[in-house]
Coordinates of C-alpha atoms in Angstrom, one line a residue:
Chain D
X1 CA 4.5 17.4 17.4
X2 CA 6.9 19.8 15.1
X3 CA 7.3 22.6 16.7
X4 CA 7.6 26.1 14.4
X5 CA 10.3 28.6 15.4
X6 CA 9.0 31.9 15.1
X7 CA 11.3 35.6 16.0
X8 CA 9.4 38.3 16.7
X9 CA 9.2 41.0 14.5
X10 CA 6.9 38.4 12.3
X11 CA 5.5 39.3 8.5
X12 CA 2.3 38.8 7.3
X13 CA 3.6 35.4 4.9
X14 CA 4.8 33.6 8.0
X15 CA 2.0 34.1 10.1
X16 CA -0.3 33.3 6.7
X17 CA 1.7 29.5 7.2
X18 CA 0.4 29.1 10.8
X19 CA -3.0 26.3 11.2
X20 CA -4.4 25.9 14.2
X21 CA -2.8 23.0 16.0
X22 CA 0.6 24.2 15.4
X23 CA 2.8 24.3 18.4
X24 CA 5.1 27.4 18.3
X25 CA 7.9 29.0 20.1
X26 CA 8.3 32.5 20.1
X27 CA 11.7 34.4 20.3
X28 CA 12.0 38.0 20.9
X29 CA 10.3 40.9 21.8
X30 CA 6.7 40.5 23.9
X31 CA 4.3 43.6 24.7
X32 CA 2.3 42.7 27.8
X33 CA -1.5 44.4 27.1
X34 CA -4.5 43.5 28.9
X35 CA -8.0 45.4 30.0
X36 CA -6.8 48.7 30.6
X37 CA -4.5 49.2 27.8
X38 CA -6.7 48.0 24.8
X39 CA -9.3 49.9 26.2
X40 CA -6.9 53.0 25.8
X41 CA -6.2 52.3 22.6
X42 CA -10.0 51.9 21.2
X43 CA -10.2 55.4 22.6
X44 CA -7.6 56.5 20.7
X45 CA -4.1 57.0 22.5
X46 CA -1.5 56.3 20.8
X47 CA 0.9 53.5 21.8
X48 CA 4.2 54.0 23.8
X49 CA 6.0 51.6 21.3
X50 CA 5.8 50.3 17.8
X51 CA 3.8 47.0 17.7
X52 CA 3.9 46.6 13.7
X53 CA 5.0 42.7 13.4
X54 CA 4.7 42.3 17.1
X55 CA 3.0 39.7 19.4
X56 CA 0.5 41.2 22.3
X57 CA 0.2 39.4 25.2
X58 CA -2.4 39.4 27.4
X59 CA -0.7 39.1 31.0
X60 CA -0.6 41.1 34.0
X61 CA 2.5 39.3 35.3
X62 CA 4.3 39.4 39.2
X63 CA 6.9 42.1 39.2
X64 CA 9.8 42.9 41.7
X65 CA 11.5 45.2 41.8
X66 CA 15.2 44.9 43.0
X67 CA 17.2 48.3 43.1
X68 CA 16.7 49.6 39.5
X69 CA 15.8 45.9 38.0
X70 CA 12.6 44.6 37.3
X71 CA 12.2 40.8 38.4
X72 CA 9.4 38.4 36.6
X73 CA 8.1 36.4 39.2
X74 CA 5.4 34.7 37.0
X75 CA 3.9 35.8 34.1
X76 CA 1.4 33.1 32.8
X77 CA -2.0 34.2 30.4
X78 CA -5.2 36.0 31.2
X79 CA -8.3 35.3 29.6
X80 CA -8.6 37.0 26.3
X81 CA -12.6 37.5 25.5
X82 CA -12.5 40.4 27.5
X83 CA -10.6 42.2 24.9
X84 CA -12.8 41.2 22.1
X85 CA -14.3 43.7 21.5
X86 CA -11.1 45.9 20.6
X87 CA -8.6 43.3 19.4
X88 CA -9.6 43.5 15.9
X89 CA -8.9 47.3 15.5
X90 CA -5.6 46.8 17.5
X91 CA -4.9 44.4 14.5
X92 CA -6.1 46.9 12.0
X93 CA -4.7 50.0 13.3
X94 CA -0.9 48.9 14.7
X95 CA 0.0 45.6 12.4
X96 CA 0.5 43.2 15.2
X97 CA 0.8 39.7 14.1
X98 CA -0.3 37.9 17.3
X99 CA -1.7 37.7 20.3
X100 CA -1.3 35.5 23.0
X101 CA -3.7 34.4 26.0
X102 CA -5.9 31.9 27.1
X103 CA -9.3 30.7 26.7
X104 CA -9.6 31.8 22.9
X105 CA -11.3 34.7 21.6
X106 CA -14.8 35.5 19.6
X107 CA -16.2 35.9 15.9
X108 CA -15.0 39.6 15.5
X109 CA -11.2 38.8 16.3
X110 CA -11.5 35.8 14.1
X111 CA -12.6 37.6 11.2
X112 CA -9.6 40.7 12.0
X113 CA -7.0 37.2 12.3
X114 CA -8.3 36.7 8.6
X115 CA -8.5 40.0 7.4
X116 CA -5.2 41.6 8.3
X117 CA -3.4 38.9 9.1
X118 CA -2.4 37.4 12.6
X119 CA -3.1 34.9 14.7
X120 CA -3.9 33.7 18.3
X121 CA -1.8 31.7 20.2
X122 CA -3.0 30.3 23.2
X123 CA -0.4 29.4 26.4
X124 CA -1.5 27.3 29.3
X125 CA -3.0 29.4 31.6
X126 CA -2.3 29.4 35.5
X127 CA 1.3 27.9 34.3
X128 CA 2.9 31.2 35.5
X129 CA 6.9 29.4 36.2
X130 CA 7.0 27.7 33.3
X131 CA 6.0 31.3 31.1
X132 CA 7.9 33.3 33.7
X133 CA 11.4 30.7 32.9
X134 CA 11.4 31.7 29.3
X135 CA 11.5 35.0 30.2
X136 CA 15.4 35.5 30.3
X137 CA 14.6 39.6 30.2
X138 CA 12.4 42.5 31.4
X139 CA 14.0 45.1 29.4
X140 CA 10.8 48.1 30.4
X141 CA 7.8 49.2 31.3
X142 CA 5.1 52.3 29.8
X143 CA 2.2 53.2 31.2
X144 CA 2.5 52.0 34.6
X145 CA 0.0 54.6 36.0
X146 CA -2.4 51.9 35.3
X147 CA -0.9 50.0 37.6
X148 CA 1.4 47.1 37.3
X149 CA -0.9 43.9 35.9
X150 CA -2.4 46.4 34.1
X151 CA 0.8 48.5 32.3
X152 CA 2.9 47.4 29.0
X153 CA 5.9 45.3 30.1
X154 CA 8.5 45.0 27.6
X155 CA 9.8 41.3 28.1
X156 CA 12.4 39.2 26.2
X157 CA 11.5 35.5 25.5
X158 CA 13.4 32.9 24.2
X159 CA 11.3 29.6 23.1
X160 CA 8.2 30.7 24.9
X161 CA 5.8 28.1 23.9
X162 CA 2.2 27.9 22.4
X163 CA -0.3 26.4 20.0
X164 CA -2.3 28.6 17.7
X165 CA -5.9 27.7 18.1
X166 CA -7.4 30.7 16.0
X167 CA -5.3 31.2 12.3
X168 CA -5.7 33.7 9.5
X169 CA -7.9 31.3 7.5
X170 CA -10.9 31.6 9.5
X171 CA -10.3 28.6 11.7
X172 CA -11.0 28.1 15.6
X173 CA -10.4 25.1 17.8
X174 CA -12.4 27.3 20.1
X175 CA -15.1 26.7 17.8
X176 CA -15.1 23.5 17.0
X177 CA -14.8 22.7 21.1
X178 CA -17.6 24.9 21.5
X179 CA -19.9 23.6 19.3
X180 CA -19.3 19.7 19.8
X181 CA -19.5 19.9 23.4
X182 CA -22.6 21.4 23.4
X183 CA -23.8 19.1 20.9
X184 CA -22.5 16.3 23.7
X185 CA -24.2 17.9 26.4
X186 CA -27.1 18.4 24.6
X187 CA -27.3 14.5 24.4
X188 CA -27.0 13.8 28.0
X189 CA -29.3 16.3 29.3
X190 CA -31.4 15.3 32.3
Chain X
X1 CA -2.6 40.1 72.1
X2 CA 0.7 40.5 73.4
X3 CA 3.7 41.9 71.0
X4 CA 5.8 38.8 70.6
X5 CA 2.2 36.5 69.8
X6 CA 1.4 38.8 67.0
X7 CA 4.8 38.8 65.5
X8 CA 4.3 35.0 65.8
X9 CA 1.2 35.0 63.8
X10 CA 2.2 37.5 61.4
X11 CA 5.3 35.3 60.5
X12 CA 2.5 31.9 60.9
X13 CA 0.5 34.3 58.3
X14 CA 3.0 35.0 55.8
X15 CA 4.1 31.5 55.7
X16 CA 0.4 30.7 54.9
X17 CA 0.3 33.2 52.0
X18 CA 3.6 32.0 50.6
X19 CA 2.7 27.7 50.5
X20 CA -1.1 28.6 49.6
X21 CA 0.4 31.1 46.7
X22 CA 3.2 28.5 45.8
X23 CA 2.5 25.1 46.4
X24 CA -0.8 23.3 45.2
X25 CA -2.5 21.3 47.9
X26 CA -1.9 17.2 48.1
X27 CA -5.3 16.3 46.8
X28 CA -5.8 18.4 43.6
X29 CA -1.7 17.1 42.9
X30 CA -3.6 14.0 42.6
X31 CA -6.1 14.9 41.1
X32 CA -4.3 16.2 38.2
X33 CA -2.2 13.5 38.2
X34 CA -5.1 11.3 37.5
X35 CA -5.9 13.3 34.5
X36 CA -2.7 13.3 32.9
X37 CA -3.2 9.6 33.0
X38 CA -6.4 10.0 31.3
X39 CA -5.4 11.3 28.2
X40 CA -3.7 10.5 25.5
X41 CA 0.1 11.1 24.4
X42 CA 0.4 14.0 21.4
X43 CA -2.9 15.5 22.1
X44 CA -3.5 19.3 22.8
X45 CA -4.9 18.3 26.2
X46 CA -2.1 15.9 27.4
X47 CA 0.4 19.0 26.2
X48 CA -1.8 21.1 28.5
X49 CA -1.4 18.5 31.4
X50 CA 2.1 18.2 31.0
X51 CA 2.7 21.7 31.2
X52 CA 0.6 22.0 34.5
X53 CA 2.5 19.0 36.1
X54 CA 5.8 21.3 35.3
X55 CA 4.4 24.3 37.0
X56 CA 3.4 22.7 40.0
X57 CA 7.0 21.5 40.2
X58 CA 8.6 24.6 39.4
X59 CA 6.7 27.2 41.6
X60 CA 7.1 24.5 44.4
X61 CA 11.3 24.3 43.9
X62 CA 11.3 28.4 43.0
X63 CA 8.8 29.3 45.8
X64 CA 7.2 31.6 42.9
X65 CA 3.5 31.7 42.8
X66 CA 1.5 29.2 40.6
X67 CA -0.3 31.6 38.8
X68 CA 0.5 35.8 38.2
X69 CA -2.7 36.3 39.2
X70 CA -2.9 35.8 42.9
X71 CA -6.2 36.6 43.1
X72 CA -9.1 37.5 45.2
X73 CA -7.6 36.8 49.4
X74 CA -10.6 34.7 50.9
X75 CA -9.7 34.1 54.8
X76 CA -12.2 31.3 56.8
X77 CA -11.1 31.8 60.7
X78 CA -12.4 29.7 62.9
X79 CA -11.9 31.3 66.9
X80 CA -12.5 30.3 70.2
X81 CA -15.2 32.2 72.4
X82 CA -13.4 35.5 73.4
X83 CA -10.6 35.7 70.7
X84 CA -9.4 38.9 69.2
X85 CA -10.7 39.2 66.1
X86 CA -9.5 42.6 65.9
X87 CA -5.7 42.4 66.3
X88 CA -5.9 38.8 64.2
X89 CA -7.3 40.9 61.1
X90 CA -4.7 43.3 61.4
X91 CA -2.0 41.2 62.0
X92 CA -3.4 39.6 58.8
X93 CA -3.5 42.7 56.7
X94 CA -0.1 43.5 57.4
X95 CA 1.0 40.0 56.6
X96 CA -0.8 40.6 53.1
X97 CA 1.3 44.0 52.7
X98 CA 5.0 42.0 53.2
X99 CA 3.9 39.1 51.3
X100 CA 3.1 41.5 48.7
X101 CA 6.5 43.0 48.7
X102 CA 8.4 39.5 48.5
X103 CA 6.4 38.8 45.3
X104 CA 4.0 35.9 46.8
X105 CA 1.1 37.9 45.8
X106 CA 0.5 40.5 42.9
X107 CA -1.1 43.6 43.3
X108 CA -4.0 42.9 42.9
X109 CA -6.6 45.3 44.3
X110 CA -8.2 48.0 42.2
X111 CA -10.8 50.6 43.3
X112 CA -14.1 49.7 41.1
X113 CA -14.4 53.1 40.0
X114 CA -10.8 55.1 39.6
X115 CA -9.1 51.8 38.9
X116 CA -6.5 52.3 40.7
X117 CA -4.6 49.9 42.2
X118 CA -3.8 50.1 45.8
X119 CA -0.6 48.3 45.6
X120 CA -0.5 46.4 48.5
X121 CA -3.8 44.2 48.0
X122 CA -5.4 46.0 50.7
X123 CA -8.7 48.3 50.0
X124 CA -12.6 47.8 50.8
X125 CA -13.4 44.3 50.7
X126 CA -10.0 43.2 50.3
X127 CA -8.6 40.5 51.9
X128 CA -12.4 39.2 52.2
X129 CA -12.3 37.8 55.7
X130 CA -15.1 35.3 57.2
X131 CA -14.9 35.1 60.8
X132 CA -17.0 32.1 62.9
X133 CA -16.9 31.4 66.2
X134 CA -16.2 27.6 67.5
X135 CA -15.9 25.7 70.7
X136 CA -13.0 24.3 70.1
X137 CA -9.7 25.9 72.1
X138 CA -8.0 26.9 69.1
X139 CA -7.6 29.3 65.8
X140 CA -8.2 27.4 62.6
X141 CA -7.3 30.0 59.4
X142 CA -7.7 28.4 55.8
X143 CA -6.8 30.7 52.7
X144 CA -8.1 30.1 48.9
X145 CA -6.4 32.4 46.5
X146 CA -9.3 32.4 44.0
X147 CA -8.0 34.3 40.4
X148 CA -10.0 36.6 37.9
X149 CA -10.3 33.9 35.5
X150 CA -12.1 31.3 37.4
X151 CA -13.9 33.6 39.1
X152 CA -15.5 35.6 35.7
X153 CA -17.2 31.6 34.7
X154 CA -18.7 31.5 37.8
X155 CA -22.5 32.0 37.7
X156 CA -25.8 32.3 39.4
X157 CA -29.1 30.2 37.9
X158 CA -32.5 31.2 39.2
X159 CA -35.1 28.0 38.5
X160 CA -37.2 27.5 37.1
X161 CA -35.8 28.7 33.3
X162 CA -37.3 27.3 30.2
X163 CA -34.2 25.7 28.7
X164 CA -32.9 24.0 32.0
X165 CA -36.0 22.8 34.0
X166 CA -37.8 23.2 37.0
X167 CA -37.1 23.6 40.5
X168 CA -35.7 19.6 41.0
X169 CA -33.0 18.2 40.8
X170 CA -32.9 18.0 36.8
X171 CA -33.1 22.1 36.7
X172 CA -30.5 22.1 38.9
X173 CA -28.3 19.5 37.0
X174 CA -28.5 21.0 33.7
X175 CA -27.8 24.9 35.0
X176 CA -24.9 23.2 36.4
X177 CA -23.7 21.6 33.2
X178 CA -24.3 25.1 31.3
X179 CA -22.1 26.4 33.6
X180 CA -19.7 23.9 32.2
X181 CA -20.1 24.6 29.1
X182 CA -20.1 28.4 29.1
X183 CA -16.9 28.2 30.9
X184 CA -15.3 26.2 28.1
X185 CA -11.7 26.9 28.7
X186 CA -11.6 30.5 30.2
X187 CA -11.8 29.4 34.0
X188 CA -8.4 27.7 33.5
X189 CA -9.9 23.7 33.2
X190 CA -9.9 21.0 34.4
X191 CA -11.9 22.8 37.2
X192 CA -13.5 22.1 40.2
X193 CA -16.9 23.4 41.0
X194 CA -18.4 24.5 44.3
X195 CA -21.9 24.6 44.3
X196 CA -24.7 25.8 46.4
X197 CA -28.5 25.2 45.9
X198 CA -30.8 27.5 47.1
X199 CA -30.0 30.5 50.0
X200 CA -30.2 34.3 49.2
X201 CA -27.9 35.8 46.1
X202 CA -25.2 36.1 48.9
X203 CA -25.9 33.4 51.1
X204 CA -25.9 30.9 48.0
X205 CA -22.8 32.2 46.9
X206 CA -20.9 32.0 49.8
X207 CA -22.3 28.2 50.9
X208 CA -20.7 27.8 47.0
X209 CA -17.3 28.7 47.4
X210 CA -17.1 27.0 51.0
X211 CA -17.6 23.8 49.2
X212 CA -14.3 24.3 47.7
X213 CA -12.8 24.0 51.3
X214 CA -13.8 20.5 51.2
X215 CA -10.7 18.2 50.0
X216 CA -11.3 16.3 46.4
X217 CA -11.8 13.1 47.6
X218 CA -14.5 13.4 50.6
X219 CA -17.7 12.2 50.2
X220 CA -21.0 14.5 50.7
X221 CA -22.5 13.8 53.7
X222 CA -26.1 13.8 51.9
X223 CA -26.2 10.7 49.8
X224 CA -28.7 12.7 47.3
X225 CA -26.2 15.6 46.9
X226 CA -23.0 13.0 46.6
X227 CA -24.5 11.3 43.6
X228 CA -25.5 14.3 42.0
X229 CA -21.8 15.1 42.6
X230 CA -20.4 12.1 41.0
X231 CA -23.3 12.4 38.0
X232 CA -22.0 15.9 37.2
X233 CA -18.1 15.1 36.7
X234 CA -19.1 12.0 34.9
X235 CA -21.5 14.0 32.0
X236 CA -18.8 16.7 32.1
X237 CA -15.8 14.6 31.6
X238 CA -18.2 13.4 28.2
X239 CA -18.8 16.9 27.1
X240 CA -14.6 16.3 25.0
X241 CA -14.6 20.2 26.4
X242 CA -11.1 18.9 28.1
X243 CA -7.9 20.8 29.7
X244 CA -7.8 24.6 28.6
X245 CA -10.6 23.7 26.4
X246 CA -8.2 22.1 24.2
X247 CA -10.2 19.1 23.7
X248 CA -10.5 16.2 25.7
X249 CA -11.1 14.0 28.7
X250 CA -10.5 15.7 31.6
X251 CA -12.8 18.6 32.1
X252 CA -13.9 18.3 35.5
X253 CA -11.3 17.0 38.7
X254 CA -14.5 17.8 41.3
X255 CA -17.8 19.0 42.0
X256 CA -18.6 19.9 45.9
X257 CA -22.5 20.6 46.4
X258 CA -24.2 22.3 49.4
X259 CA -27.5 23.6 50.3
X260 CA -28.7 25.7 51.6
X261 CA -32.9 26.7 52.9
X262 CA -34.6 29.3 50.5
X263 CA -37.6 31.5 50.8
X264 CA -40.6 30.2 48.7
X265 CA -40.3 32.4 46.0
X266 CA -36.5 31.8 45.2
X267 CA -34.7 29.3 43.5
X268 CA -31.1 29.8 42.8
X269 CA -28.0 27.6 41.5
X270 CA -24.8 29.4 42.6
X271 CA -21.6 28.2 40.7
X272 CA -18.3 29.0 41.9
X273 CA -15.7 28.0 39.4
X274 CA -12.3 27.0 40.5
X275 CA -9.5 26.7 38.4
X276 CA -6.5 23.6 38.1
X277 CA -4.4 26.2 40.3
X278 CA -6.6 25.8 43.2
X279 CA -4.6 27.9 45.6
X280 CA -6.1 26.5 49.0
X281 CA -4.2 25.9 52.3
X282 CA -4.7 26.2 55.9
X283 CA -3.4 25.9 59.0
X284 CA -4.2 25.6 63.3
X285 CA -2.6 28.1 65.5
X286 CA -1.1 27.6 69.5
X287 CA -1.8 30.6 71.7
X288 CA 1.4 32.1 71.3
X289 CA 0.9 32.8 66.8
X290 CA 2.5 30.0 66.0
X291 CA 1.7 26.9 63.6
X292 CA 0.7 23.9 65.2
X293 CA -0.4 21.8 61.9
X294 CA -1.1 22.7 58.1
X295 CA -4.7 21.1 57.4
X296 CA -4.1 20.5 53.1

């Protein structure tokens, strides 16, 4: 398998290159977001940093900390759908380019990947050591009143590896999976 | 309970949090093992393998948990007639708390209605402790650490339902196999499933997720429940749902069943899902706190 380089901030054309199956790894800037803060922006607040170009990720990682210095002590996806019903207007509203999690995400996030351009990458969830080793830096934190899993972690990756399974052209291993296993199942029902 | 048995325990305790949190037990190592050899090289869902095999390695050597999220803190004790339950639950709590602070476990407990998190893992409900009496002479504690995303798949099936069957072991089959398919990759596959037919919503729950106490490679007891067992990984590892829901072979590493008697009017299918990072360990204690033998 190539594998595609890819340095965060990310335009629009490079993303537009991604189909799913590609194996990527990501260097630069990652915003953690998960339940709480997507369902802070929907209601309107307006994020503590710039996400134009940028790559959510949806993680509530393990966090020490040690005198004034945060330590990630695993950091590995969380199951996206939850956020599906907000992901598209985080796509619309701030110009991220990507979002990564696990377990792949529905029709309305697939038609915002199309329509403004970005892509889901999917990491191997539980694998919280090998995410948390390419994690060289936890450079801060916003709205931690939510609670650590739960607040915007700024972390530095270097090579932090995924595969897009949803692209900008309307395509969605997730799908396909979907819709031939059940088709399989179907076929060995009792 | 004297002071120098629980400081014993509490240390025993902590130790417990730390492998369960860090280092998968022996059976699903094999078990995913097995998979790995079950797929095939460049695919999405030998990728996905591979990278679990690394994990398991690296949170072993790092003594870093498996997974961020820690999860829900299920506690089976087994004590002797007479035992305090009392001081052991505290000693327990407080283990949580320091385990907490070294980083074995995330926070992880968040009032249902302010959401806020506690910060230490403790609040109503939390750890969820299931105390049973026994006549052997001593403690037995065994720990899952069950995460979010296994434990959102999980479902209950009342039969009968139009689309799955009647109240036989066909209904039962195919509300098991939706589960399966429902779950696709979000549960974290290849999973394990605990099962229980029948019981109240709680009772049929619980007799689910004690399933998942039972090591991959027994045998049910009840020959009619062991080959439903076997009949449900086999139509599972056909559904190409595979690792992550990448695709692929290896959908499936176990299926425990139970039972458990109903009332006449109730019929349900309860469906734990447990994820590859199946977080289960336990251990025996002597009278004095400490660890006489780990049991995974």
């Amino acid at each position: 398998m190539a594998v595609i380089s890819l340095t965060t901030p990310i335009t629009e054309a490079q993303i537009r290159t991604l189909k799913v199956g590609d194996t990527v790894e990501i260097t630069g800037r990652l915003y953690t977001g998960r339940d709480a803060v997507h369902h802070r922006l929907h209601h309107g607040e307006k994020p503590p940093v710039d996400l134009a170009g940028h790559i959510i990720y949806h993680c509530g990682p393990v966090m020490v900390k040690d005198r004034d210095k945060w330590l990630c002590k695993g950091a590995g996806p969380t199951t996206s759908s939850r956020e599906e019903p907000y992901q598209w207007e985080v796509m619309r509203d701030h110009g991220i380019r990507g979002v990564i999690g696990k377990g792949g995400m529905g029709p309305k996030t697939l038609e915002g990947c199309v329509k403004y351009g970005c892509v889901y990458l999917h990491a191997i969830g539980g694998a919280a050591q090998v995410a948390a080793q390419k994690i060289t830096r936890v450079d801060g934190v916003d709205w931690m009143d939510l609670g650590s899993p739960e607040a915007i972690w700024h972390l530095w990756v270097e090579k932090f590896p995924c595969i897009v399974t949803m692209d900008s052209h309307g395509n969605s291993l997730h799908k396909q999976v979907f819709e031939a296993s059940a088709a399989a199942l179907e076929k060995l029902k009792a | 309970m004297s002071t120098a048995t629980t400081t014993a325990l509490q240390a025993s305790l902590i130790e417990l949090i730390r492998v369960t949190s860090t280092v998968l037990p022996r059976d699903v190592v094999t078990a995913v093992a097995a998979g790995k050899k079950q797929e095939t090289a460049g695919t999405n869902a030998a990728y996905a393998l591979d990278v679990i095999d690394c994990n398991i390695g690296l949170a072993k050597t790092t003594s870093q948990p498996l997974c961020q999220d820690t999860g829900s803190i299920l506690v089976y004790v087994h004590t002797p007639v007479g035992y305090d339950q009392i001081t052991f639950e505290e000693t327990f709590i407080e283990a949580v708390k320091e385990a907490t602070v070294k980083g074995y476990l995330r926070q992880n407990s968040v009032d249902s209605i302010t959401g806020k998190n506690s910060g230490n893992n403790i609040g109503p409900g939390a750890p969820d402790f299931h105390f049973h009496q026994w006549r052997e002479d001593h403690v037995e504690v065994k720990l899952m650490l069950k995460g979010g995303g296994c434990e959102n798949v999980g479902a209950t099936y009342t039969l009968p339902n139009a689309k799955f069957g009647g109240r036989d072991l066909k209904g039962v089959e195919n509300a098991i196999l939706d589960c399966v398919l429902q779950a696709q990759g979000q549960g974290c596959g290849p999973g394990i499933l605990g099962v229980g037919i029948g019981g109240d919503r709680v009772s049929g729950m619980a007799c689910a997720k004690e399933q998942l106490l039972r090591t991959l490679d027994d045998t049910n007891d009840d020959p009619v429940l062991s080959e439903l067992e076997q009949r449900i990984i086999n139509k599972a590892n056909q559904s190409g749902i595979g690792p992550m829901g990448f695709g692929g072979k290896t959908t499936l590493m176990g299926c425990k069943i139970g039972k458990r008697n109903r009332v006449p009017a109730s019929f349900f299918v309860s469906i734990s899902y447990m994820c590859w990072a199946f977080r289960r360990q336990g251990i025996t204690l002597a009278a004095d706190g400490n660890t006489t033998k780990w049991l995974y």
